[in-house]
Coordinates of C-alpha atoms (C1' of nucleotides) in Angstrom, one line a residue:
Chain A
M1 CA 0.0 0.0 0.0
F2 CA 1.2 3.5 0.7
A3 CA 2.9 4.7 3.8
F4 CA 2.4 8.1 5.3
R5 CA 4.5 10.1 7.7
V6 CA 3.9 13.2 9.7
L7 CA 6.8 15.3 11.0
D8 CA 5.8 17.4 13.9
R9 CA 8.6 19.8 13.8
S10 CA 8.3 21.4 10.5
G11 CA 5.5 23.8 11.1
V12 CA 3.7 22.5 8.1
P13 CA 0.1 21.4 9.0
A14 CA -0.2 17.7 9.2
Y15 CA -3.0 17.5 6.6
L16 CA -0.8 19.4 4.1
Q17 CA 2.0 17.0 4.7
L18 CA -0.3 14.1 3.8
V19 CA -1.4 15.9 0.7
D20 CA 2.2 16.6 -0.4
Q21 CA 3.1 13.0 0.1
V22 CA 0.4 11.7 -2.1
R23 CA 1.2 14.3 -4.8
R24 CA 4.8 13.3 -4.6
G25 CA 3.9 9.7 -4.9
L26 CA 2.0 10.4 -8.0
L27 CA 4.8 12.6 -9.5
L28 CA 7.4 10.0 -8.9
G29 CA 5.3 7.1 -10.0
H30 CA 5.1 5.5 -6.6
L31 CA 1.4 5.8 -6.9
Q32 CA -0.5 5.0 -10.0
E33 CA -3.9 6.1 -11.3
G34 CA -6.6 4.2 -9.5
D35 CA -4.5 3.0 -6.6
Q36 CA -6.4 2.9 -3.3
L37 CA -5.1 5.1 -0.6
P38 CA -5.2 3.8 2.9
T39 CA -8.5 4.3 4.6
V40 CA -9.0 7.4 6.7
R41 CA -9.3 5.4 9.8
A42 CA -6.2 3.4 9.0
V43 CA -4.0 6.4 8.5
A44 CA -5.4 8.1 11.6
A45 CA -4.6 5.0 13.7
G46 CA -1.2 4.5 12.1
L47 CA 0.0 8.1 12.6
V48 CA -1.9 8.6 15.9
I49 CA -3.7 11.7 14.5
N50 CA -7.4 12.5 14.4
P51 CA -9.4 11.0 11.5
N52 CA -10.8 14.4 10.7
T53 CA -7.3 15.6 9.9
V54 CA -6.8 12.7 7.5
A55 CA -10.2 13.3 6.0
K56 CA -9.3 17.0 5.5
A57 CA -6.2 15.9 3.6
Y58 CA -8.2 13.5 1.4
R59 CA -10.7 16.2 0.7
E60 CA -8.0 18.6 -0.4
L61 CA -6.7 15.9 -2.7
E62 CA -10.2 15.7 -4.2
H63 CA -10.2 19.4 -4.8
A64 CA -6.9 19.2 -6.5
G65 CA -8.3 16.4 -8.7
L66 CA -5.7 13.9 -7.5
A67 CA -8.1 11.5 -5.8
V68 CA -11.7 10.6 -5.5
A69 CA -13.6 9.3 -2.5
R70 CA -16.3 6.7 -2.9
A71 CA -18.4 6.3 0.2
G72 CA -18.4 2.8 1.4
Q73 CA -15.4 1.8 -0.8
G74 CA -12.5 4.0 -0.1
T75 CA -10.4 6.8 -1.7
F76 CA -8.6 6.2 -4.9
T77 CA -6.0 8.2 -6.8
T78 CA -6.5 9.7 -10.2
G79 CA -3.4 10.1 -12.3
K80 CA -3.8 13.7 -13.2
V81 CA -0.1 14.5 -12.8
E82 CA 2.8 14.4 -15.1
Q83 CA 5.1 11.7 -13.8
V84 CA 8.9 11.9 -13.9
P85 CA 10.1 9.6 -16.7
A86 CA 11.5 6.5 -15.0
A87 CA 14.9 6.7 -16.7
A88 CA 15.5 10.3 -15.6
Y89 CA 14.2 9.5 -12.2
A90 CA 16.6 6.6 -11.7
R91 CA 19.6 8.5 -12.8
L92 CA 18.9 11.7 -11.0
S93 CA 17.8 9.9 -7.9
S94 CA 21.0 7.9 -7.7
R95 CA 23.2 11.0 -8.1
L96 CA 21.2 12.9 -5.5
R97 CA 21.6 10.1 -3.0
Q98 CA 25.3 10.1 -3.8
W99 CA 25.4 13.8 -3.0
F100 CA 23.7 13.2 0.3
S101 CA 26.2 10.5 1.4
D102 CA 29.1 12.7 0.4
A103 CA 27.7 15.5 2.4
Q104 CA 27.4 13.2 5.4
E105 CA 30.9 12.0 4.9
A106 CA 32.1 15.6 4.8
G107 CA 30.8 15.8 8.4
L108 CA 27.7 17.9 7.7
A109 CA 25.0 17.7 10.2
P110 CA 21.5 16.9 8.9
E111 CA 20.6 20.4 9.8
Q112 CA 23.4 21.8 7.7
V113 CA 22.5 19.5 4.8
R114 CA 18.9 20.7 4.9
A115 CA 20.1 24.3 5.0
M116 CA 22.2 23.9 1.8
I117 CA 19.3 22.3 0.0
D118 CA 16.9 25.0 1.2
A119 CA 19.2 27.7 0.2
I120 CA 19.7 26.4 -3.3
M121 CA 16.1 25.6 -3.9
D122 CA 15.4 29.2 -2.8
D123 CA 17.8 30.5 -5.3
E124 CA 16.3 28.3 -8.1
Q125 CA 12.9 29.6 -7.2
R126 CA 14.0 33.2 -7.3
R127 CA 15.5 32.5 -10.7
E128 CA 12.2 31.1 -12.0
T129 CA 10.3 34.0 -10.7
A130 CA 12.7 36.6 -12.1
Chain B
M1 CA 22.4 43.3 3.8
F2 CA 20.3 40.2 4.2
A3 CA 17.2 39.6 2.1
F4 CA 14.2 37.8 3.4
R5 CA 11.5 36.0 1.5
V6 CA 8.1 34.7 2.5
L7 CA 6.2 32.1 0.4
D8 CA 2.6 32.2 1.1
R9 CA 1.8 28.8 -0.4
S10 CA 3.9 26.6 1.7
G11 CA 1.8 26.4 4.8
V12 CA 4.8 27.3 7.0
P13 CA 4.0 30.2 9.2
A14 CA 5.6 33.4 8.0
Y15 CA 7.5 34.1 11.2
L16 CA 9.0 30.6 11.1
Q17 CA 10.2 31.2 7.5
L18 CA 12.0 34.2 8.7
V19 CA 13.6 32.4 11.6
D20 CA 14.7 29.6 9.3
Q21 CA 16.3 32.0 6.9
V22 CA 18.4 33.6 9.5
R23 CA 19.4 30.2 10.9
R24 CA 20.3 29.0 7.4
G25 CA 22.3 32.2 6.7
L26 CA 24.3 31.5 9.8
L27 CA 24.8 27.8 9.1
L28 CA 26.1 28.5 5.6
G29 CA 28.2 31.6 6.5
H30 CA 26.1 34.0 4.6
L31 CA 25.6 35.8 7.9
Q32 CA 28.5 36.3 10.3
E33 CA 28.5 37.0 14.0
G34 CA 27.5 40.5 14.7
D35 CA 25.9 41.2 11.4
Q36 CA 22.9 43.5 11.7
L37 CA 19.6 42.2 10.6
P38 CA 17.2 44.5 8.7
T39 CA 15.0 46.5 10.9
V40 CA 11.5 45.1 11.7
R41 CA 10.0 48.0 9.8
A42 CA 12.1 47.4 6.8
V43 CA 11.3 43.7 6.6
A44 CA 7.6 44.3 7.2
A45 CA 7.5 47.0 4.5
G46 CA 9.5 44.9 2.0
L47 CA 7.5 41.7 2.4
V48 CA 4.2 43.5 2.9
I49 CA 3.5 41.7 6.2
N50 CA 2.6 43.0 9.6
P51 CA 5.5 44.3 11.8
N52 CA 4.2 42.1 14.6
T53 CA 5.0 39.1 12.6
V54 CA 8.5 40.2 12.0
A55 CA 8.9 41.1 15.6
K56 CA 7.8 37.7 16.6
A57 CA 10.4 36.1 14.4
Y58 CA 13.1 38.2 15.9
R59 CA 11.9 37.3 19.4
E60 CA 12.2 33.7 18.4
L61 CA 15.7 34.3 17.2
E62 CA 16.6 35.9 20.5
H63 CA 15.0 33.0 22.3
A64 CA 17.1 30.6 20.3
G65 CA 20.2 32.6 21.1
L66 CA 20.9 33.4 17.4
A67 CA 20.4 37.2 17.7
V68 CA 20.2 40.0 20.2
A69 CA 18.3 43.2 20.0
R70 CA 20.0 46.3 21.1
A71 CA 17.5 49.0 22.0
G72 CA 17.7 51.9 19.5
Q73 CA 20.3 50.2 17.4
G74 CA 18.8 47.2 15.8
T75 CA 19.0 43.4 15.9
F76 CA 22.4 41.6 15.5
T77 CA 23.3 38.0 14.9
T78 CA 25.3 36.0 17.3
G79 CA 27.4 33.2 15.8
K80 CA 26.2 30.4 18.0
V81 CA 25.9 28.0 15.2
E82 CA 28.3 25.5 13.7
Q83 CA 29.0 26.7 10.2
V84 CA 29.6 24.5 7.3
P85 CA 33.4 24.6 6.5
A86 CA 33.9 26.8 3.5
A87 CA 35.7 24.2 1.4
A88 CA 33.1 21.5 1.8
Y89 CA 30.4 24.1 1.3
A90 CA 31.9 25.3 -2.0
R91 CA 32.3 21.7 -3.3
L92 CA 29.0 20.4 -2.3
S93 CA 27.2 23.5 -3.3
S94 CA 28.6 23.4 -6.8
R95 CA 27.7 19.8 -7.3
L96 CA 24.2 20.3 -6.0
R97 CA 23.7 23.2 -8.4
Q98 CA 25.0 21.0 -11.2
W99 CA 22.4 18.4 -10.2
F100 CA 19.6 21.0 -10.4
S101 CA 20.6 22.2 -13.8
D102 CA 20.8 18.5 -15.0
A103 CA 17.3 17.9 -13.7
Q104 CA 16.1 20.9 -15.4
E105 CA 17.7 19.9 -18.7
A106 CA 16.1 16.5 -18.3
G107 CA 12.8 18.3 -18.6
L108 CA 11.7 18.0 -15.0
A109 CA 9.3 20.6 -13.8
P110 CA 10.2 22.5 -10.6
E111 CA 7.4 20.7 -8.9
Q112 CA 9.0 17.4 -9.9
V113 CA 12.4 18.4 -8.8
R114 CA 11.0 19.4 -5.4
A115 CA 9.2 16.1 -5.2
M116 CA 12.5 14.2 -5.7
I117 CA 14.3 16.2 -3.2
D118 CA 11.5 15.9 -0.6
A119 CA 11.3 12.1 -1.2
I120 CA 15.0 11.6 -0.7
M121 CA 15.2 13.9 2.3
D122 CA 12.3 11.9 3.7
D123 CA 14.2 8.7 3.2
E124 CA 17.3 10.1 4.9
Q125 CA 15.4 11.3 7.8
R126 CA 13.8 7.8 8.2
R127 CA 17.3 6.4 8.1
E128 CA 18.5 8.7 10.9
T129 CA 15.5 7.9 13.0
A130 CA 15.8 4.2 12.5
Chain C
M1 CA -23.9 43.1 4.6
F2 CA -25.0 39.7 3.4
A3 CA -27.6 37.5 5.2
F4 CA -27.4 33.7 5.3
R5 CA -30.0 31.2 6.0
V6 CA -29.9 27.5 6.7
L7 CA -32.9 25.2 6.1
D8 CA -32.7 22.2 8.2
R9 CA -35.2 20.1 6.2
S10 CA -33.8 19.9 2.8
G11 CA -31.1 17.3 3.4
V12 CA -28.5 19.5 1.9
P13 CA -25.5 19.9 4.2
A14 CA -25.5 23.3 6.0
Y15 CA -22.1 24.2 4.7
L16 CA -23.2 23.6 1.1
Q17 CA -26.2 25.8 1.6
L18 CA -23.9 28.6 2.6
V19 CA -21.7 28.0 -0.4
D20 CA -24.7 28.1 -2.7
Q21 CA -26.0 31.3 -1.2
V22 CA -22.8 33.1 -1.8
R23 CA -22.5 31.7 -5.4
R24 CA -26.1 32.8 -6.0
G25 CA -25.4 36.3 -4.6
L26 CA -22.5 36.6 -7.0
L27 CA -24.5 35.3 -10.0
L28 CA -27.4 37.7 -9.3
G29 CA -25.2 40.7 -8.5
H30 CA -26.3 40.9 -4.8
L31 CA -22.6 40.4 -4.0
Q32 CA -19.9 42.3 -5.8
E33 CA -16.2 41.5 -6.2
G34 CA -14.3 42.4 -3.1
D35 CA -17.3 42.5 -0.8
Q36 CA -16.6 41.2 2.7
L37 CA -18.5 38.2 3.8
P38 CA -19.7 38.2 7.4
T39 CA -17.1 36.8 9.7
V40 CA -17.1 33.1 10.5
R41 CA -18.0 33.8 14.1
A42 CA -20.8 36.2 13.1
V43 CA -22.4 33.7 10.8
A44 CA -22.0 30.9 13.4
A45 CA -23.6 33.0 16.1
G46 CA -26.4 34.3 13.8
L47 CA -27.4 30.8 12.5
V48 CA -26.6 29.0 15.7
I49 CA -24.3 26.6 14.0
N50 CA -20.8 25.6 14.7
P51 CA -18.0 28.0 13.5
N52 CA -16.2 25.0 11.9
T53 CA -19.2 24.5 9.6
V54 CA -19.0 28.1 8.5
A55 CA -15.3 27.9 8.0
K56 CA -15.8 24.8 5.9
A57 CA -18.2 26.7 3.7
Y58 CA -15.7 29.5 3.3
R59 CA -12.9 27.2 2.5
E60 CA -15.1 25.6 -0.1
L61 CA -15.6 29.0 -1.6
E62 CA -11.9 29.6 -1.7
H63 CA -11.4 26.3 -3.6
A64 CA -14.0 27.4 -6.0
G65 CA -12.2 30.7 -6.5
L66 CA -15.2 32.7 -5.3
A67 CA -13.6 34.1 -2.1
V68 CA -10.3 34.7 -0.4
A69 CA -9.7 34.6 3.3
R70 CA -7.2 36.9 4.9
A71 CA -6.2 36.0 8.4
G72 CA -6.9 38.8 10.7
Q73 CA -9.0 40.7 8.2
G74 CA -11.9 38.6 7.1
T75 CA -13.2 36.8 4.0
F76 CA -13.8 38.6 0.7
T77 CA -15.5 37.7 -2.5
T78 CA -13.8 37.6 -5.8
G79 CA -16.1 38.2 -8.8
K80 CA -15.1 35.2 -10.8
V81 CA -18.7 34.6 -11.9
E82 CA -20.7 35.7 -14.9
Q83 CA -23.5 37.8 -13.5
V84 CA -27.0 37.9 -14.9
P85 CA -27.4 41.2 -16.8
A86 CA -29.5 43.5 -14.7
A87 CA -32.1 44.1 -17.3
A88 CA -32.8 40.5 -17.9
Y89 CA -32.7 39.8 -14.2
A90 CA -35.3 42.5 -13.5
R91 CA -37.7 41.3 -16.2
L92 CA -37.4 37.6 -15.5
S93 CA -37.5 38.0 -11.8
S94 CA -40.7 40.0 -11.9
R95 CA -42.4 37.5 -14.2
L96 CA -41.3 34.6 -11.9
R97 CA -42.7 36.3 -8.9
Q98 CA -45.9 36.8 -10.8
W99 CA -46.0 33.1 -11.5
F100 CA -45.5 32.3 -7.8
S101 CA -48.4 34.5 -6.7
D102 CA -50.6 33.0 -9.4
A103 CA -49.8 29.6 -8.2
Q104 CA -50.6 30.6 -4.7
E105 CA -53.9 32.1 -5.8
A106 CA -54.8 28.9 -7.6
G107 CA -54.6 27.2 -4.2
L108 CA -51.4 25.3 -4.6
A109 CA -49.7 24.4 -1.4
P110 CA -46.0 25.4 -1.1
E111 CA -45.1 21.8 -1.4
Q112 CA -47.0 21.5 -4.6
V113 CA -45.4 24.7 -6.0
R114 CA -42.0 23.3 -5.2
A115 CA -42.9 20.0 -6.8
M116 CA -43.8 21.7 -10.1
I117 CA -40.6 23.7 -10.1
D118 CA -38.5 20.6 -9.3
A119 CA -40.2 18.6 -12.0
I120 CA -39.7 21.2 -14.7
M121 CA -36.1 21.9 -13.7
D122 CA -35.6 18.1 -13.9
D123 CA -37.0 18.1 -17.4
E124 CA -34.8 21.0 -18.4
Q125 CA -31.7 19.3 -17.0
R126 CA -32.5 16.1 -18.9
R127 CA -32.9 18.2 -22.0
E128 CA -29.4 19.7 -21.6
T129 CA -27.9 16.4 -20.9
A130 CA -29.5 14.7 -23.8
Chain D
M1 CA -43.3 3.0 -15.8
F2 CA -41.7 5.6 -13.6
A3 CA -38.2 6.8 -14.2
F4 CA -35.9 7.8 -11.4
R5 CA -32.8 10.0 -11.5
V6 CA -30.0 10.6 -9.0
L7 CA -27.8 13.7 -9.2
D8 CA -24.6 13.2 -7.5
R9 CA -23.6 16.8 -7.2
S10 CA -26.5 18.2 -5.2
G11 CA -25.5 17.0 -1.8
V12 CA -28.9 15.6 -1.2
P13 CA -28.7 12.0 -0.2
A14 CA -29.6 9.6 -3.0
Y15 CA -32.3 7.9 -1.1
L16 CA -34.0 11.2 -0.3
Q17 CA -33.9 12.1 -4.0
L18 CA -35.8 8.9 -4.8
V19 CA -38.3 9.6 -2.1
D20 CA -38.9 13.2 -3.3
Q21 CA -39.3 12.0 -6.9
V22 CA -42.1 9.7 -5.9
R23 CA -43.8 12.3 -3.8
R24 CA -43.5 14.7 -6.6
G25 CA -45.0 12.2 -9.0
L26 CA -48.0 11.8 -6.8
L27 CA -48.4 15.5 -6.2
L28 CA -48.5 16.2 -9.9
G29 CA -50.5 13.2 -10.9
H30 CA -47.8 11.5 -12.8
L31 CA -48.3 8.7 -10.4
Q32 CA -51.7 7.4 -9.5
E33 CA -52.8 5.4 -6.5
G34 CA -51.9 1.8 -7.0
D35 CA -49.2 2.3 -9.6
Q36 CA -46.4 -0.1 -9.3
L37 CA -42.9 1.4 -8.6
P38 CA -40.0 -0.2 -10.4
T39 CA -38.4 -3.0 -8.4
V40 CA -35.5 -2.3 -6.1
R41 CA -33.2 -4.3 -8.3
A42 CA -34.3 -2.5 -11.5
V43 CA -33.7 0.9 -9.9
A44 CA -30.4 -0.1 -8.5
A45 CA -29.2 -1.4 -11.8
G46 CA -30.5 1.5 -13.7
L47 CA -28.9 4.2 -11.6
V48 CA -25.8 2.1 -10.7
I49 CA -26.4 2.5 -7.0
N50 CA -26.6 0.0 -4.2
P51 CA -29.9 -1.9 -3.8
N52 CA -29.7 -1.1 -0.1
T53 CA -30.0 2.6 -1.0
V54 CA -33.1 2.0 -3.0
A55 CA -34.6 -0.2 -0.4
K56 CA -34.1 2.5 2.1
A57 CA -36.0 5.0 0.0
Y58 CA -38.9 2.6 -0.4
R59 CA -38.9 2.0 3.3
E60 CA -39.2 5.8 3.8
L61 CA -42.0 5.9 1.4
E62 CA -43.8 3.2 3.4
H63 CA -43.2 5.0 6.5
A64 CA -44.6 8.2 5.0
G65 CA -47.7 6.3 3.9
L66 CA -47.0 6.9 0.3
A67 CA -46.3 3.3 -0.8
V68 CA -46.8 -0.2 0.3
A69 CA -44.7 -3.2 -0.4
R70 CA -46.5 -6.5 -1.2
A71 CA -44.2 -9.4 -0.7
G72 CA -43.4 -11.1 -3.9
Q73 CA -45.2 -8.6 -6.0
G74 CA -43.5 -5.3 -5.7
T75 CA -44.1 -1.8 -4.3
F76 CA -47.2 0.1 -5.1
T77 CA -48.2 3.7 -4.5
T78 CA -51.0 4.9 -2.3
G79 CA -52.6 8.1 -3.2
K80 CA -52.5 9.8 0.2
V81 CA -51.5 13.1 -1.3
E82 CA -53.4 16.1 -2.5
Q83 CA -52.8 16.3 -6.2
V84 CA -52.6 19.6 -8.0
P85 CA -55.8 20.0 -10.0
A86 CA -55.2 19.1 -13.6
A87 CA -56.4 22.5 -15.0
A88 CA -54.2 24.6 -12.7
Y89 CA -51.4 22.2 -13.3
A90 CA -51.6 22.5 -17.1
R91 CA -51.9 26.3 -17.1
L92 CA -49.1 26.9 -14.6
S93 CA -46.8 24.3 -16.0
S94 CA -47.1 25.8 -19.5
R95 CA -46.3 29.3 -18.2
L96 CA -43.4 28.1 -16.2
R97 CA -41.9 26.3 -19.2
Q98 CA -42.4 29.5 -21.2
W99 CA -40.5 31.4 -18.5
F100 CA -37.6 28.9 -18.7
S101 CA -37.4 29.2 -22.4
D102 CA -37.4 33.0 -22.2
A103 CA -34.6 32.8 -19.6
Q104 CA -32.6 30.6 -22.0
E105 CA -33.2 32.9 -24.9
A106 CA -32.1 35.8 -22.7
G107 CA -28.7 34.0 -22.6
L108 CA -28.9 32.9 -19.0
A109 CA -26.8 29.8 -18.2
P110 CA -28.5 26.9 -16.4
E111 CA -26.6 27.8 -13.3
Q112 CA -28.0 31.4 -13.5
V113 CA -31.5 30.2 -14.0
R114 CA -31.2 27.9 -11.0
A115 CA -29.9 30.8 -9.0
M116 CA -32.9 33.0 -9.8
I117 CA -35.3 30.2 -8.9
D118 CA -33.5 29.4 -5.7
A119 CA -33.4 33.1 -4.7
I120 CA -37.1 33.6 -5.3
M121 CA -38.1 30.4 -3.6
D122 CA -36.0 31.5 -0.7
D123 CA -37.8 34.8 -0.5
E124 CA -41.2 33.0 -0.7
Q125 CA -40.2 30.7 2.1
R126 CA -39.1 33.6 4.2
R127 CA -42.5 35.2 3.5
E128 CA -44.3 32.1 4.7
T129 CA -42.2 31.8 7.8
A130 CA -42.6 35.5 8.6
Chain E
dG1 C1' -10.3 40.6 16.5
dT2 C1' -9.6 37.7 12.1
dG3 C1' -9.1 32.9 9.9
dG4 C1' -6.7 28.1 10.5
dT5 C1' -5.5 23.7 12.6
dC6 C1' -6.4 19.9 15.5
dT7 C1' -8.8 16.9 18.8
dA8 C1' -12.7 14.0 20.5
dG9 C1' -16.7 12.0 19.7
dA10 C1' -21.6 11.5 17.7
dC11 C1' -24.5 10.4 13.8
dC12 C1' -25.5 9.7 8.8
dA13 C1' -25.2 7.8 4.0
dC14 C1' -23.5 4.3 1.2
dC15 C1' -21.4 -0.5 -0.1
Chain F
dG1 C1' -16.9 -1.6 6.8
dT2 C1' -16.3 3.0 3.9
dG3 C1' -16.3 8.4 3.7
dG4 C1' -19.1 12.7 5.2
dT5 C1' -21.2 16.1 8.4
dC6 C1' -21.6 18.4 12.5
dT7 C1' -20.6 19.8 17.3
dA8 C1' -17.7 21.5 21.1
dG9 C1' -13.8 23.4 22.5
dA10 C1' -8.5 24.3 22.6
dC11 C1' -4.7 26.6 20.6
dC12 C1' -2.0 29.1 16.9
dA13 C1' -0.9 32.8 13.3
dC14 C1' -1.8 37.2 11.7
dG15 C1' -3.3 42.3 11.9

DNA sequence: GTGGTCTAGACCACC
DNA sequence: GTGGTCTAGACCACG
């Protein structure tokens, strides 16, 4: 099935984290069109959060056209997302993992790694906007 | 000086974004001990947000020991953060930028790039936790 | 300002009734772009329903692009709706009211009036679909 | 026979839509006392909904005294409803259809037509209540 | 004061 | 069993 996580630290609302994880799963091909998402109750129990929070995330996915809920049956993804081509994904993913392990070997703390990533993504985003 | 940004979409509270940006600046050496942060008013005007929000961010920074406010003078950083060594930073940064431009050349949308990064950071974090 | 109602009988969820009333207000020109909607708390107090229910309606309006919420300020409409031209509105509205009063004079109970309306709207909708 | 419809968008529970359609048929004389309703299975198959849902609607109709189920034979209406007199019905119905076609000619979208109807019915109901 | 998030728990509609 | 609606009430972010 599909495994969710919720990180309490980040300041990002839990329901948005769930939404992002599904969107990411679709973008990267880990989720395919028509796949069933875990039931609201299952996610709530697994992450020890309130079912309403999960339901809110699923509703948000419906609004975004990424999932449909069918009462009595469950919630299912719809593949309205352009997936990363598998070849590019494999290649880039492997290089990125390499980068991470190099950073770790260089003695960077996770916090420092994250800072570098964030800084560069910020730059990239500024470039797009400009 | 130091330039702040606030992204409305992300779900991260504005004041936390400001805090993170200062922390990141310190971690990466873009901010040095004793540097002056822009005034509350200047940030508020520049980002079109409420001065209270900026003030809250600066208060958090003080609380975290990353900055001190001197009445009538402004807010100044304190270097209580382990900076990434310049050499490692330069090397890793350049490789990461290379990775980004390759991803872009491979035709990945910004959204897809972000998804890959997030997915892999998620994995790394799981690894640490485990 | 703008006045909401909630009809308990209809079986339509309260939050959807609120959404429909705003949409209708925009369609008919009773609400203009940029008008402030009553605050969540005001609506909740006025209709004696839970603030969360009102918030849900307002969020739905945001998803539909019909309103935007600004924390600390309120919720405001956006005019992304094609309004009925005032002239046509006036003419048709008056004739329809005439029809209603004729139906009433003919001795039709409200329930019967509603049945006729529903039946004919059903027919129209079938015609569109076909 | 009698044809049911279910509109998924409206927010009205499917089983209530079925109940209302029978009630309306009786009010307008489209259904006469003793007429047989389509079998649960036929309705379920035709509308692609669960037979339980149809059964629930028929149960409600029995409860409201509008139909009776005869084991092994089917469900039949009972005429316990005050029908709209045929003359008034014909006259009002034709005028209302005229109004609809005028609205359409005036360029109103179905959504706008519905908005006008709803707004005026709302007003009427307020008047009754007042 | 505004809207937003989350919890806890009840009840309903649908399969 | 599934998802959906609503309530009550706490706490947070923003102006």
